[in-house]
């Protein structure tokens, strides 16, 4: 991914920093759009990466936004995303966030409990409006990804248990200021087993028929996001296999002509376009382990510490033969480790290290633990 000309330019920059390949992002979005069926539309999960340059590309390609906080809605609007292209999810929306979303006339609020629905009804009454909502359902399907990023199983805090749907529909019928227009699922993230999505289609088909029989006019079916990316060998799948993913829905999903099918992809859109660059500060051998200590840590990329995530790591300054290293950050936490027993070209102090596939849930999750400063981001079209 990084030719020698680009590497030379990157070597001059102060590490650590994020680098985004906007050409790759553009190609990824084009490939995504080519794979869509007529009723499908994409709402980019902005929590994966909210950098303005990335939102601009999303907007230029006319994708919508899936926001999970008032500030994400606000940032989308400030970056010229139209309100009717924004949906709002989240298990704990505050009253202020709901008021903001309603006043800004966003497309749909995805609700996760009856308490939330009734608060939206009350606020809508006070504002003298009717608000379009969808209900997020918990389909109890195992996404077979890391336990912290599963969101659609019985023990998850997200969504409403399908068994409670009938009861909630009865209560919704009595509310005067909301319109139930959709239903929503999101199973989890980094899902590699596409069979999981065909199970989701079966559940959706049942719910769709059920709601039709109950005389609800459902116009929006939201199937969430979650498509995984190749962290082990990013260069083999720089652009995720969107065709196979949508093929599952094409084959299995039943919907009516007036229904719009939402997909809320985050990671699979932006993940491979971002990389975290870092330099080697020190090397040391301890109890037969070779440690490489780099200047980036869990404050810049928390996924390895939080989810045991494995990212592909390269030394761009060395082409010596590979040896086994533990690659660790500088923070005072043992979990601040990027890889254990990892084969990397024989390294020395000052070498430039790249941690690949860091475009999603990387920079957005950075913190200032140990009082570390937020690092810079550079973009492929700005380096000269
Ligand atoms: C995080 C999230 C997504 C995006 O998940 P990815 O794995 O990044 O595709 C979609 N929908 C909701 C409701 C989310 O919370």
mmCIF file with all atom_site columns, C-alpha atoms in Angstrom, residues 36 40-44 221-225 245-246 249 253 261-265:
data_model
loop_
_atom_site.group_PDB
_atom_site.id
_atom_site.type_symbol
_atom_site.label_atom_id
_atom_site.label_alt_id
_atom_site.label_comp_id
_atom_site.label_asym_id
_atom_site.label_entity_id
_atom_site.label_seq_id
_atom_site.pdbx_PDB_ins_code
_atom_site.Cartn_x
_atom_site.Cartn_y
_atom_site.Cartn_z
_atom_site.occupancy
_atom_site.B_iso_or_equiv
_atom_site.pdbx_formal_charge
_atom_site.auth_seq_id
_atom_site.auth_comp_id
_atom_site.auth_asym_id
_atom_site.auth_atom_id
_atom_site.pdbx_PDB_model_num
ATOM 1  C CA . UNK A 1 36  ? -26.594 -1.892  -4.012 1.00 0.00 ? 36  UNK A CA 1
ATOM 2  C CA . UNK A 1 40  ? -31.082 -0.132  -0.581 1.00 0.00 ? 40  UNK A CA 1
ATOM 3  C CA . UNK A 1 41  ? -29.505 2.910   0.966  1.00 0.00 ? 41  UNK A CA 1
ATOM 4  C CA . UNK A 1 42  ? -26.411 3.403   3.081  1.00 0.00 ? 42  UNK A CA 1
ATOM 5  C CA . UNK A 1 43  ? -26.184 5.371   6.300  1.00 0.00 ? 43  UNK A CA 1
ATOM 6  C CA . UNK A 1 44  ? -22.524 5.639   7.223  1.00 0.00 ? 44  UNK A CA 1
ATOM 7  C CA . UNK A 1 221 ? -36.216 -1.528  7.398  1.00 0.00 ? 221 UNK A CA 1
ATOM 8  C CA . UNK A 1 222 ? -32.836 -0.954  8.980  1.00 0.00 ? 222 UNK A CA 1
ATOM 9  C CA . UNK A 1 223 ? -30.495 -3.922  9.045  1.00 0.00 ? 223 UNK A CA 1
ATOM 10 C CA . UNK A 1 224 ? -27.606 -2.201  10.812 1.00 0.00 ? 224 UNK A CA 1
ATOM 11 C CA . UNK A 1 225 ? -23.950 -2.591  9.940  1.00 0.00 ? 225 UNK A CA 1
ATOM 12 C CA . UNK A 1 245 ? -22.620 -9.240  1.589  1.00 0.00 ? 245 UNK A CA 1
ATOM 13 C CA . UNK A 1 246 ? -25.534 -7.699  -0.334 1.00 0.00 ? 246 UNK A CA 1
ATOM 14 C CA . UNK A 1 249 ? -29.909 -9.877  1.474  1.00 0.00 ? 249 UNK A CA 1
ATOM 15 C CA . UNK A 1 253 ? -34.752 -10.510 2.416  1.00 0.00 ? 253 UNK A CA 1
ATOM 16 C CA . UNK A 1 261 ? -33.741 -0.914  3.223  1.00 0.00 ? 261 UNK A CA 1
ATOM 17 C CA . UNK A 1 262 ? -31.113 0.809   5.342  1.00 0.00 ? 262 UNK A CA 1
ATOM 18 C CA . UNK A 1 263 ? -27.610 -0.485  5.918  1.00 0.00 ? 263 UNK A CA 1
ATOM 19 C CA . UNK A 1 264 ? -25.414 1.258   8.475  1.00 0.00 ? 264 UNK A CA 1
ATOM 20 C CA . UNK A 1 265 ? -21.869 0.332   7.617  1.00 0.00 ? 265 UNK A CA 1
#
